[in-house]
């Protein structure tokens, strides 16, 4: 979250603000903002977990009397934020926050190992011995809610082929279907807490023998929360409802021979649990 004084625009006359972000040479312009109390807040969240130590460059632009001006460039990173917060909130009264921050850095480090990205500079390598003890220690107990026929219909037109996660850039659920055409299809996702999302067929990804449907609408504290996924053609339900969770994938893979994956999922679930707390 990048905050700018509201008075700059509403009292001093600057107009049309936007922030140009740069991460690893990729630029993104954000011209939407939230107004909270006396600040304009610009959000930048296009950051993969294995890039927690990578520097984000942010520059504010705005117009005054038809001339565009720019701020100094702010350099920051998720890692820098975490270590700053650990220094400020190091006492026992902030135990849950300390645990969240350390679990987050440990999760970032495991994603670096899993993707072989910048492994000589891991996100957690600057933790002190004391700070390391603030991490979640106990292995998370895992359960699964995976059920391809959670709610059934007569003669479904499309049958779910499977569910899993895509972990390289974010924690993204991935569902597979087999069908000759996805025209006029829509997927409805309903979370256990009642929030709904609609996924249009133009976002489906072609794969061997079918299509992948991706969903990344949950936050870090919802890794144990179930979602219910149903396919529609127009307004007609044409599939059974599949039930799945991020935790269900971790449960299914906990005995995998892929040690990097097992370690990543362990740190991922610990981070999810501390975020929930």
PDB file of C-alpha atoms in Angstrom:
ATOM      1  CA  UNK A   1       0.000   0.000   0.000  1.00  0.00           C
ATOM      2  CA  UNK A   2       1.485   3.326  -1.089  1.00  0.00           C
ATOM      3  CA  UNK A   3      -0.030   6.342   0.684  1.00  0.00           C
ATOM      4  CA  UNK A   4      -0.159   9.952  -0.500  1.00  0.00           C
ATOM      5  CA  UNK A   5      -1.524  12.961   1.389  1.00  0.00           C
ATOM      6  CA  UNK A   6      -5.049  13.703   0.204  1.00  0.00           C
ATOM      7  CA  UNK A   7      -4.363  17.428   0.646  1.00  0.00           C
ATOM      8  CA  UNK A   8      -1.941  17.331  -2.282  1.00  0.00           C
ATOM      9  CA  UNK A   9      -4.924  16.916  -4.589  1.00  0.00           C
ATOM     10  CA  UNK A  10      -7.972  18.240  -2.770  1.00  0.00           C
ATOM     11  CA  UNK A  11      -6.333  21.364  -1.345  1.00  0.00           C
ATOM     12  CA  UNK A  12      -3.243  22.064  -3.458  1.00  0.00           C
ATOM     13  CA  UNK A  13      -4.729  21.368  -6.859  1.00  0.00           C
ATOM     14  CA  UNK A  14      -2.775  18.419  -8.263  1.00  0.00           C
ATOM     15  CA  UNK A  15      -4.847  16.197 -10.558  1.00  0.00           C
ATOM     16  CA  UNK A  16      -4.889  12.821 -12.347  1.00  0.00           C
ATOM     17  CA  UNK A  17      -2.532  10.958  -9.999  1.00  0.00           C
ATOM     18  CA  UNK A  18      -1.077   7.579 -10.824  1.00  0.00           C
ATOM     19  CA  UNK A  19       1.827   5.463  -9.621  1.00  0.00           C
ATOM     20  CA  UNK A  20       4.261   3.692 -11.906  1.00  0.00           C
ATOM     21  CA  UNK A  21       5.618   0.520 -10.322  1.00  0.00           C
ATOM     22  CA  UNK A  22       8.622  -1.449 -11.539  1.00  0.00           C
ATOM     23  CA  UNK A  23       9.620  -4.932 -10.389  1.00  0.00           C
ATOM     24  CA  UNK A  24      12.444  -6.826 -12.084  1.00  0.00           C
ATOM     25  CA  UNK A  25      12.205  -4.576 -15.118  1.00  0.00           C
ATOM     26  CA  UNK A  26       8.449  -5.031 -15.568  1.00  0.00           C
ATOM     27  CA  UNK A  27       6.449  -1.824 -15.260  1.00  0.00           C
ATOM     28  CA  UNK A  28       2.837  -1.451 -14.177  1.00  0.00           C
ATOM     29  CA  UNK A  29       0.775   1.740 -13.995  1.00  0.00           C
ATOM     30  CA  UNK A  30      -1.848   1.970 -11.235  1.00  0.00           C
ATOM     31  CA  UNK A  31      -4.286   4.879 -11.527  1.00  0.00           C
ATOM     32  CA  UNK A  32      -6.961   3.552  -9.166  1.00  0.00           C
ATOM     33  CA  UNK A  33      -6.781   4.458  -5.506  1.00  0.00           C
ATOM     34  CA  UNK A  34      -8.716   4.200  -2.253  1.00  0.00           C
ATOM     35  CA  UNK A  35      -9.389   7.183   0.008  1.00  0.00           C
ATOM     36  CA  UNK A  36      -8.836   6.374   3.675  1.00  0.00           C
ATOM     37  CA  UNK A  37      -9.004   9.262   6.137  1.00  0.00           C
ATOM     38  CA  UNK A  38      -6.410  11.812   4.937  1.00  0.00           C
ATOM     39  CA  UNK A  39      -4.632   9.540   2.414  1.00  0.00           C
ATOM     40  CA  UNK A  40      -4.950   8.317  -1.148  1.00  0.00           C
ATOM     41  CA  UNK A  41      -3.810   4.689  -1.186  1.00  0.00           C
ATOM     42  CA  UNK A  42      -2.443   2.979  -4.298  1.00  0.00           C
ATOM     43  CA  UNK A  43      -2.213  -0.825  -4.127  1.00  0.00           C
ATOM     44  CA  UNK A  44       0.407  -2.969  -5.820  1.00  0.00           C
ATOM     45  CA  UNK A  45      -0.018  -6.721  -5.378  1.00  0.00           C
ATOM     46  CA  UNK A  46       1.507  -8.229  -8.510  1.00  0.00           C
ATOM     47  CA  UNK A  47       4.314  -9.824  -6.477  1.00  0.00           C
ATOM     48  CA  UNK A  48       5.018 -13.558  -6.523  1.00  0.00           C
ATOM     49  CA  UNK A  49       5.951 -15.038  -3.115  1.00  0.00           C
ATOM     50  CA  UNK A  50       9.448 -16.005  -4.268  1.00  0.00           C
ATOM     51  CA  UNK A  51      10.155 -12.308  -4.905  1.00  0.00           C
ATOM     52  CA  UNK A  52       9.747 -11.045  -1.352  1.00  0.00           C
ATOM     53  CA  UNK A  53      13.296  -9.674  -1.301  1.00  0.00           C
ATOM     54  CA  UNK A  54      13.125  -8.105  -4.748  1.00  0.00           C
ATOM     55  CA  UNK A  55      13.072  -4.311  -4.821  1.00  0.00           C
ATOM     56  CA  UNK A  56       9.884  -2.563  -5.902  1.00  0.00           C
ATOM     57  CA  UNK A  57      10.341   0.891  -7.443  1.00  0.00           C
ATOM     58  CA  UNK A  58       7.377   3.266  -7.148  1.00  0.00           C
ATOM     59  CA  UNK A  59       7.040   6.763  -8.597  1.00  0.00           C
ATOM     60  CA  UNK A  60       4.028   9.045  -8.157  1.00  0.00           C
ATOM     61  CA  UNK A  61       2.903  11.211 -11.082  1.00  0.00           C
ATOM     62  CA  UNK A  62       0.334  14.028 -11.089  1.00  0.00           C
ATOM     63  CA  UNK A  63      -0.593  17.102 -13.124  1.00  0.00           C
ATOM     64  CA  UNK A  64      -0.593  20.742 -12.020  1.00  0.00           C
ATOM     65  CA  UNK A  65      -1.557  23.519 -14.417  1.00  0.00           C
ATOM     66  CA  UNK A  66      -1.327  21.095 -17.358  1.00  0.00           C
ATOM     67  CA  UNK A  67       2.234  20.099 -16.426  1.00  0.00           C
ATOM     68  CA  UNK A  68       3.025  16.590 -15.204  1.00  0.00           C
ATOM     69  CA  UNK A  69       5.286  16.216 -12.202  1.00  0.00           C
ATOM     70  CA  UNK A  70       6.838  13.148 -10.621  1.00  0.00           C
ATOM     71  CA  UNK A  71       7.999  12.273  -7.124  1.00  0.00           C
ATOM     72  CA  UNK A  72      11.268  10.762  -6.055  1.00  0.00           C
ATOM     73  CA  UNK A  73      11.256   7.013  -6.587  1.00  0.00           C
ATOM     74  CA  UNK A  74      10.505   4.926  -3.505  1.00  0.00           C
ATOM     75  CA  UNK A  75      12.467   1.664  -3.197  1.00  0.00           C
ATOM     76  CA  UNK A  76      10.958  -1.027  -0.997  1.00  0.00           C
ATOM     77  CA  UNK A  77      10.310  -4.762  -0.669  1.00  0.00           C
ATOM     78  CA  UNK A  78       8.110  -7.158   1.263  1.00  0.00           C
ATOM     79  CA  UNK A  79      11.180  -8.467   3.058  1.00  0.00           C
ATOM     80  CA  UNK A  80      12.194  -4.964   4.158  1.00  0.00           C
ATOM     81  CA  UNK A  81       8.692  -4.424   5.518  1.00  0.00           C
ATOM     82  CA  UNK A  82       8.724  -7.720   7.452  1.00  0.00           C
ATOM     83  CA  UNK A  83      12.070  -7.067   9.113  1.00  0.00           C
ATOM     84  CA  UNK A  84      11.048  -3.513   9.994  1.00  0.00           C
ATOM     85  CA  UNK A  85       7.854  -4.781  11.608  1.00  0.00           C
ATOM     86  CA  UNK A  86       9.739  -7.485  13.524  1.00  0.00           C
ATOM     87  CA  UNK A  87      11.955  -4.802  15.040  1.00  0.00           C
ATOM     88  CA  UNK A  88       9.026  -2.568  15.978  1.00  0.00           C
ATOM     89  CA  UNK A  89       6.783  -5.312  17.386  1.00  0.00           C
ATOM     90  CA  UNK A  90       9.209  -7.670  19.067  1.00  0.00           C
ATOM     91  CA  UNK A  91       7.541  -8.005  22.474  1.00  0.00           C
ATOM     92  CA  UNK A  92       5.317 -10.827  23.658  1.00  0.00           C
ATOM     93  CA  UNK A  93       2.121  -8.807  23.323  1.00  0.00           C
ATOM     94  CA  UNK A  94       2.621  -8.980  19.535  1.00  0.00           C
ATOM     95  CA  UNK A  95       3.300 -12.732  19.506  1.00  0.00           C
ATOM     96  CA  UNK A  96       0.724 -13.520  16.790  1.00  0.00           C
ATOM     97  CA  UNK A  97       2.025 -10.774  14.516  1.00  0.00           C
ATOM     98  CA  UNK A  98       5.637 -11.877  15.054  1.00  0.00           C
ATOM     99  CA  UNK A  99       4.700 -15.439  14.144  1.00  0.00           C
ATOM    100  CA  UNK A 100       2.867 -14.305  11.011  1.00  0.00           C
ATOM    101  CA  UNK A 101       5.847 -12.259   9.804  1.00  0.00           C
ATOM    102  CA  UNK A 102       8.385 -15.042  10.391  1.00  0.00           C
ATOM    103  CA  UNK A 103       6.087 -17.659   8.830  1.00  0.00           C
ATOM    104  CA  UNK A 104       5.667 -15.368   5.827  1.00  0.00           C
ATOM    105  CA  UNK A 105       9.442 -15.039   5.373  1.00  0.00           C
ATOM    106  CA  UNK A 106       9.871 -18.808   5.752  1.00  0.00           C
ATOM    107  CA  UNK A 107       7.161 -19.405   3.155  1.00  0.00           C
ATOM    108  CA  UNK A 108       8.841 -16.959   0.779  1.00  0.00           C
ATOM    109  CA  UNK A 109      12.150 -18.770   1.201  1.00  0.00           C
ATOM    110  CA  UNK A 110      10.558 -22.135   0.412  1.00  0.00           C
ATOM    111  CA  UNK A 111       9.003 -20.737  -2.761  1.00  0.00           C
ATOM    112  CA  UNK A 112      12.478 -19.559  -3.765  1.00  0.00           C
ATOM    113  CA  UNK A 113      13.837 -23.077  -3.215  1.00  0.00           C
ATOM    114  CA  UNK A 114      10.878 -24.647  -5.014  1.00  0.00           C
ATOM    115  CA  UNK A 115      11.267 -22.417  -8.072  1.00  0.00           C
ATOM    116  CA  UNK A 116      15.108 -22.245  -7.875  1.00  0.00           C
ATOM    117  CA  UNK A 117      14.896 -18.458  -7.780  1.00  0.00           C
ATOM    118  CA  UNK A 118      17.657 -16.395  -6.146  1.00  0.00           C
ATOM    119  CA  UNK A 119      18.421 -19.184  -3.657  1.00  0.00           C
ATOM    120  CA  UNK A 120      21.633 -17.480  -2.533  1.00  0.00           C
ATOM    121  CA  UNK A 121      19.575 -14.687  -0.981  1.00  0.00           C
ATOM    122  CA  UNK A 122      16.627 -16.283   0.796  1.00  0.00           C
ATOM    123  CA  UNK A 123      13.906 -14.144   2.342  1.00  0.00           C
ATOM    124  CA  UNK A 124      14.479 -15.542   5.848  1.00  0.00           C
ATOM    125  CA  UNK A 125      18.270 -15.548   5.902  1.00  0.00           C
ATOM    126  CA  UNK A 126      18.537 -12.356   7.963  1.00  0.00           C
ATOM    127  CA  UNK A 127      16.359 -13.615  10.827  1.00  0.00           C
ATOM    128  CA  UNK A 128      18.112 -13.610  14.181  1.00  0.00           C
ATOM    129  CA  UNK A 129      18.215 -16.778  16.273  1.00  0.00           C
ATOM    130  CA  UNK A 130      15.567 -15.286  18.550  1.00  0.00           C
ATOM    131  CA  UNK A 131      13.320 -14.320  15.643  1.00  0.00           C
ATOM    132  CA  UNK A 132      13.547 -17.841  14.236  1.00  0.00           C
ATOM    133  CA  UNK A 133      11.966 -19.165  17.440  1.00  0.00           C
ATOM    134  CA  UNK A 134       8.837 -17.082  16.755  1.00  0.00           C
ATOM    135  CA  UNK A 135       7.889 -19.267  13.773  1.00  0.00           C
ATOM    136  CA  UNK A 136       5.139 -21.876  13.944  1.00  0.00           C
ATOM    137  CA  UNK A 137       6.855 -25.077  15.086  1.00  0.00           C
ATOM    138  CA  UNK A 138       4.196 -27.786  15.154  1.00  0.00           C
ATOM    139  CA  UNK A 139       3.431 -29.546  11.901  1.00  0.00           C
ATOM    140  CA  UNK A 140      -0.078 -28.599  10.780  1.00  0.00           C
ATOM    141  CA  UNK A 141      -2.661 -31.377  11.004  1.00  0.00           C
ATOM    142  CA  UNK A 142      -4.207 -31.686   7.580  1.00  0.00           C
ATOM    143  CA  UNK A 143      -7.628 -32.804   6.397  1.00  0.00           C
ATOM    144  CA  UNK A 144      -9.258 -33.020   2.992  1.00  0.00           C
ATOM    145  CA  UNK A 145     -12.694 -31.943   1.773  1.00  0.00           C
ATOM    146  CA  UNK A 146     -12.047 -32.966  -1.855  1.00  0.00           C
ATOM    147  CA  UNK A 147     -15.205 -34.366  -3.413  1.00  0.00           C
ATOM    148  CA  UNK A 148     -15.919 -34.251  -7.154  1.00  0.00           C
ATOM    149  CA  UNK A 149     -19.588 -35.001  -6.499  1.00  0.00           C
ATOM    150  CA  UNK A 150     -20.352 -32.837  -3.492  1.00  0.00           C
ATOM    151  CA  UNK A 151     -23.700 -31.940  -5.057  1.00  0.00           C
ATOM    152  CA  UNK A 152     -24.903 -34.090  -7.939  1.00  0.00           C
ATOM    153  CA  UNK A 153     -27.228 -33.461 -10.857  1.00  0.00           C
ATOM    154  CA  UNK A 154     -28.798 -35.924 -13.289  1.00  0.00           C
ATOM    155  CA  UNK A 155     -26.683 -36.595 -16.390  1.00  0.00           C
ATOM    156  CA  UNK A 156     -24.054 -33.858 -16.028  1.00  0.00           C
ATOM    157  CA  UNK A 157     -22.862 -32.547 -19.393  1.00  0.00           C
ATOM    158  CA  UNK A 158     -19.327 -31.939 -18.048  1.00  0.00           C
ATOM    159  CA  UNK A 159     -17.583 -34.179 -15.502  1.00  0.00           C
ATOM    160  CA  UNK A 160     -14.780 -32.873 -13.288  1.00  0.00           C
ATOM    161  CA  UNK A 161     -11.469 -34.582 -14.081  1.00  0.00           C
ATOM    162  CA  UNK A 162      -9.512 -33.370 -11.055  1.00  0.00           C
ATOM    163  CA  UNK A 163      -8.329 -30.512  -8.857  1.00  0.00           C
ATOM    164  CA  UNK A 164      -4.965 -29.265  -7.654  1.00  0.00           C
ATOM    165  CA  UNK A 165      -2.847 -26.179  -7.063  1.00  0.00           C
ATOM    166  CA  UNK A 166      -0.515 -24.073  -9.164  1.00  0.00           C
ATOM    167  CA  UNK A 167       2.202 -22.757  -6.839  1.00  0.00           C
ATOM    168  CA  UNK A 168       4.818 -21.008  -8.971  1.00  0.00           C
ATOM    169  CA  UNK A 169       3.453 -17.441  -8.921  1.00  0.00           C
ATOM    170  CA  UNK A 170       0.788 -17.600  -6.222  1.00  0.00           C
ATOM    171  CA  UNK A 171      -1.456 -20.096  -4.476  1.00  0.00           C
ATOM    172  CA  UNK A 172      -3.935 -20.785  -7.260  1.00  0.00           C
ATOM    173  CA  UNK A 173      -6.533 -23.544  -7.411  1.00  0.00           C
ATOM    174  CA  UNK A 174      -6.682 -25.414 -10.710  1.00  0.00           C
ATOM    175  CA  UNK A 175      -9.617 -27.548 -11.862  1.00  0.00           C
ATOM    176  CA  UNK A 176      -9.612 -29.740 -14.973  1.00  0.00           C
ATOM    177  CA  UNK A 177     -12.525 -30.509 -17.276  1.00  0.00           C
ATOM    178  CA  UNK A 178     -12.886 -32.323 -20.597  1.00  0.00           C
ATOM    179  CA  UNK A 179     -15.206 -30.830 -23.194  1.00  0.00           C
ATOM    180  CA  UNK A 180     -15.249 -30.093 -26.920  1.00  0.00           C
ATOM    181  CA  UNK A 181     -16.392 -26.495 -26.470  1.00  0.00           C
ATOM    182  CA  UNK A 182     -16.417 -23.932 -23.677  1.00  0.00           C
ATOM    183  CA  UNK A 183     -18.648 -21.471 -25.533  1.00  0.00           C
ATOM    184  CA  UNK A 184     -21.147 -19.745 -23.229  1.00  0.00           C
ATOM    185  CA  UNK A 185     -19.739 -21.531 -20.167  1.00  0.00           C
ATOM    186  CA  UNK A 186     -19.344 -19.870 -16.792  1.00  0.00           C
ATOM    187  CA  UNK A 187     -17.959 -21.285 -13.552  1.00  0.00           C
ATOM    188  CA  UNK A 188     -19.379 -20.165 -10.223  1.00  0.00           C
ATOM    189  CA  UNK A 189     -17.182 -20.460  -7.140  1.00  0.00           C
ATOM    190  CA  UNK A 190     -18.779 -20.116  -3.705  1.00  0.00           C
ATOM    191  CA  UNK A 191     -16.605 -20.037  -0.597  1.00  0.00           C
ATOM    192  CA  UNK A 192     -17.531 -21.615   2.703  1.00  0.00           C
ATOM    193  CA  UNK A 193     -17.952 -18.099   4.095  1.00  0.00           C
ATOM    194  CA  UNK A 194     -20.481 -17.261   1.377  1.00  0.00           C
ATOM    195  CA  UNK A 195     -18.548 -15.097  -1.076  1.00  0.00           C
ATOM    196  CA  UNK A 196     -19.139 -15.756  -4.791  1.00  0.00           C
ATOM    197  CA  UNK A 197     -17.027 -15.404  -7.924  1.00  0.00           C
ATOM    198  CA  UNK A 198     -17.878 -15.955 -11.609  1.00  0.00           C
ATOM    199  CA  UNK A 199     -15.133 -17.218 -13.936  1.00  0.00           C
ATOM    200  CA  UNK A 200     -15.779 -16.738 -17.652  1.00  0.00           C
ATOM    201  CA  UNK A 201     -14.736 -19.291 -20.254  1.00  0.00           C
ATOM    202  CA  UNK A 202     -12.346 -16.886 -22.010  1.00  0.00           C
ATOM    203  CA  UNK A 203      -9.996 -17.370 -19.053  1.00  0.00           C
ATOM    204  CA  UNK A 204      -9.925 -21.175 -19.334  1.00  0.00           C
ATOM    205  CA  UNK A 205      -6.538 -22.579 -20.370  1.00  0.00           C
ATOM    206  CA  UNK A 206      -6.278 -25.322 -23.000  1.00  0.00           C
ATOM    207  CA  UNK A 207      -4.422 -28.410 -21.766  1.00  0.00           C
ATOM    208  CA  UNK A 208      -3.949 -32.003 -22.867  1.00  0.00           C
ATOM    209  CA  UNK A 209      -7.402 -33.497 -23.202  1.00  0.00           C
ATOM    210  CA  UNK A 210      -9.347 -30.520 -21.930  1.00  0.00           C
ATOM    211  CA  UNK A 211      -9.206 -27.208 -20.110  1.00  0.00           C
ATOM    212  CA  UNK A 212      -7.872 -25.817 -16.846  1.00  0.00           C
ATOM    213  CA  UNK A 213      -9.963 -23.417 -14.769  1.00  0.00           C
ATOM    214  CA  UNK A 214      -7.983 -21.231 -12.356  1.00  0.00           C
ATOM    215  CA  UNK A 215      -9.195 -19.591  -9.153  1.00  0.00           C
ATOM    216  CA  UNK A 216      -7.140 -17.450  -6.740  1.00  0.00           C
ATOM    217  CA  UNK A 217      -9.783 -15.510  -4.837  1.00  0.00           C
ATOM    218  CA  UNK A 218      -8.955 -16.703  -1.320  1.00  0.00           C
ATOM    219  CA  UNK A 219      -6.630 -14.862   1.031  1.00  0.00           C
ATOM    220  CA  UNK A 220      -3.810 -16.318   3.123  1.00  0.00           C
ATOM    221  CA  UNK A 221      -6.041 -16.973   6.120  1.00  0.00           C
ATOM    222  CA  UNK A 222      -8.459 -19.094   4.071  1.00  0.00           C
ATOM    223  CA  UNK A 223      -6.232 -22.038   3.169  1.00  0.00           C
ATOM    224  CA  UNK A 224      -8.428 -24.419   5.163  1.00  0.00           C
ATOM    225  CA  UNK A 225     -11.681 -22.992   3.802  1.00  0.00           C
ATOM    226  CA  UNK A 226     -13.702 -25.055   1.344  1.00  0.00           C
ATOM    227  CA  UNK A 227     -14.944 -23.737  -1.994  1.00  0.00           C
ATOM    228  CA  UNK A 228     -17.774 -25.160  -4.073  1.00  0.00           C
ATOM    229  CA  UNK A 229     -17.381 -24.975  -7.850  1.00  0.00           C
ATOM    230  CA  UNK A 230     -20.154 -25.454 -10.432  1.00  0.00           C
ATOM    231  CA  UNK A 231     -20.252 -25.073 -14.229  1.00  0.00           C
ATOM    232  CA  UNK A 232     -23.120 -23.272 -15.953  1.00  0.00           C
ATOM    233  CA  UNK A 233     -24.116 -22.979 -19.607  1.00  0.00           C
ATOM    234  CA  UNK A 234     -26.087 -19.790 -19.608  1.00  0.00           C
ATOM    235  CA  UNK A 235     -28.326 -20.197 -16.555  1.00  0.00           C
ATOM    236  CA  UNK A 236     -28.366 -24.017 -16.636  1.00  0.00           C
ATOM    237  CA  UNK A 237     -26.227 -26.083 -14.255  1.00  0.00           C
ATOM    238  CA  UNK A 238     -24.331 -28.647 -16.355  1.00  0.00           C
ATOM    239  CA  UNK A 239     -21.934 -30.200 -13.835  1.00  0.00           C
ATOM    240  CA  UNK A 240     -21.888 -31.662 -10.378  1.00  0.00           C
ATOM    241  CA  UNK A 241     -20.533 -29.293  -7.734  1.00  0.00           C
ATOM    242  CA  UNK A 242     -16.946 -30.064  -6.747  1.00  0.00           C
ATOM    243  CA  UNK A 243     -15.704 -29.265  -3.226  1.00  0.00           C
ATOM    244  CA  UNK A 244     -12.050 -28.386  -2.681  1.00  0.00           C
ATOM    245  CA  UNK A 245      -9.617 -26.431  -0.503  1.00  0.00           C
ATOM    246  CA  UNK A 246      -5.970 -25.420  -0.524  1.00  0.00           C
ATOM    247  CA  UNK A 247      -5.512 -27.658   2.511  1.00  0.00           C
ATOM    248  CA  UNK A 248      -6.897 -30.619   0.532  1.00  0.00           C
ATOM    249  CA  UNK A 249      -3.954 -30.380  -1.874  1.00  0.00           C
ATOM    250  CA  UNK A 250      -1.464 -30.201   1.002  1.00  0.00           C
ATOM    251  CA  UNK A 251      -3.154 -33.265   2.525  1.00  0.00           C
ATOM    252  CA  UNK A 252      -2.908 -35.233  -0.724  1.00  0.00           C
ATOM    253  CA  UNK A 253       0.777 -34.363  -1.237  1.00  0.00           C
ATOM    254  CA  UNK A 254       2.080 -34.733   2.325  1.00  0.00           C
ATOM    255  CA  UNK A 255       3.688 -38.107   1.540  1.00  0.00           C
ATOM    256  CA  UNK A 256       5.066 -37.064  -1.843  1.00  0.00           C
ATOM    257  CA  UNK A 257       8.630 -38.046  -2.766  1.00  0.00           C
ATOM    258  CA  UNK A 258       9.177 -34.447  -3.923  1.00  0.00           C
ATOM    259  CA  UNK A 259      10.912 -33.094  -0.825  1.00  0.00           C
ATOM    260  CA  UNK A 260      10.885 -29.502  -2.071  1.00  0.00           C
ATOM    261  CA  UNK A 261       7.131 -29.653  -2.598  1.00  0.00           C
ATOM    262  CA  UNK A 262       6.486 -31.204   0.824  1.00  0.00           C
ATOM    263  CA  UNK A 263       8.616 -28.536   2.511  1.00  0.00           C
ATOM    264  CA  UNK A 264       6.873 -25.769   0.570  1.00  0.00           C
ATOM    265  CA  UNK A 265       3.412 -27.030   1.531  1.00  0.00           C
ATOM    266  CA  UNK A 266       4.436 -27.287   5.187  1.00  0.00           C
ATOM    267  CA  UNK A 267       5.595 -23.653   5.260  1.00  0.00           C
ATOM    268  CA  UNK A 268       2.568 -22.596   3.217  1.00  0.00           C
ATOM    269  CA  UNK A 269       0.080 -24.097   5.663  1.00  0.00           C
ATOM    270  CA  UNK A 270       1.938 -22.690   8.676  1.00  0.00           C
ATOM    271  CA  UNK A 271       1.764 -19.244   7.081  1.00  0.00           C
ATOM    272  CA  UNK A 272      -1.940 -19.755   6.354  1.00  0.00           C
ATOM    273  CA  UNK A 273      -2.687 -20.774   9.919  1.00  0.00           C
ATOM    274  CA  UNK A 274      -0.777 -17.838  11.428  1.00  0.00           C
ATOM    275  CA  UNK A 275      -2.534 -15.465   8.994  1.00  0.00           C
ATOM    276  CA  UNK A 276      -5.875 -16.875  10.131  1.00  0.00           C
ATOM    277  CA  UNK A 277      -4.902 -16.394  13.793  1.00  0.00           C
TER     278      UNK A 277
END
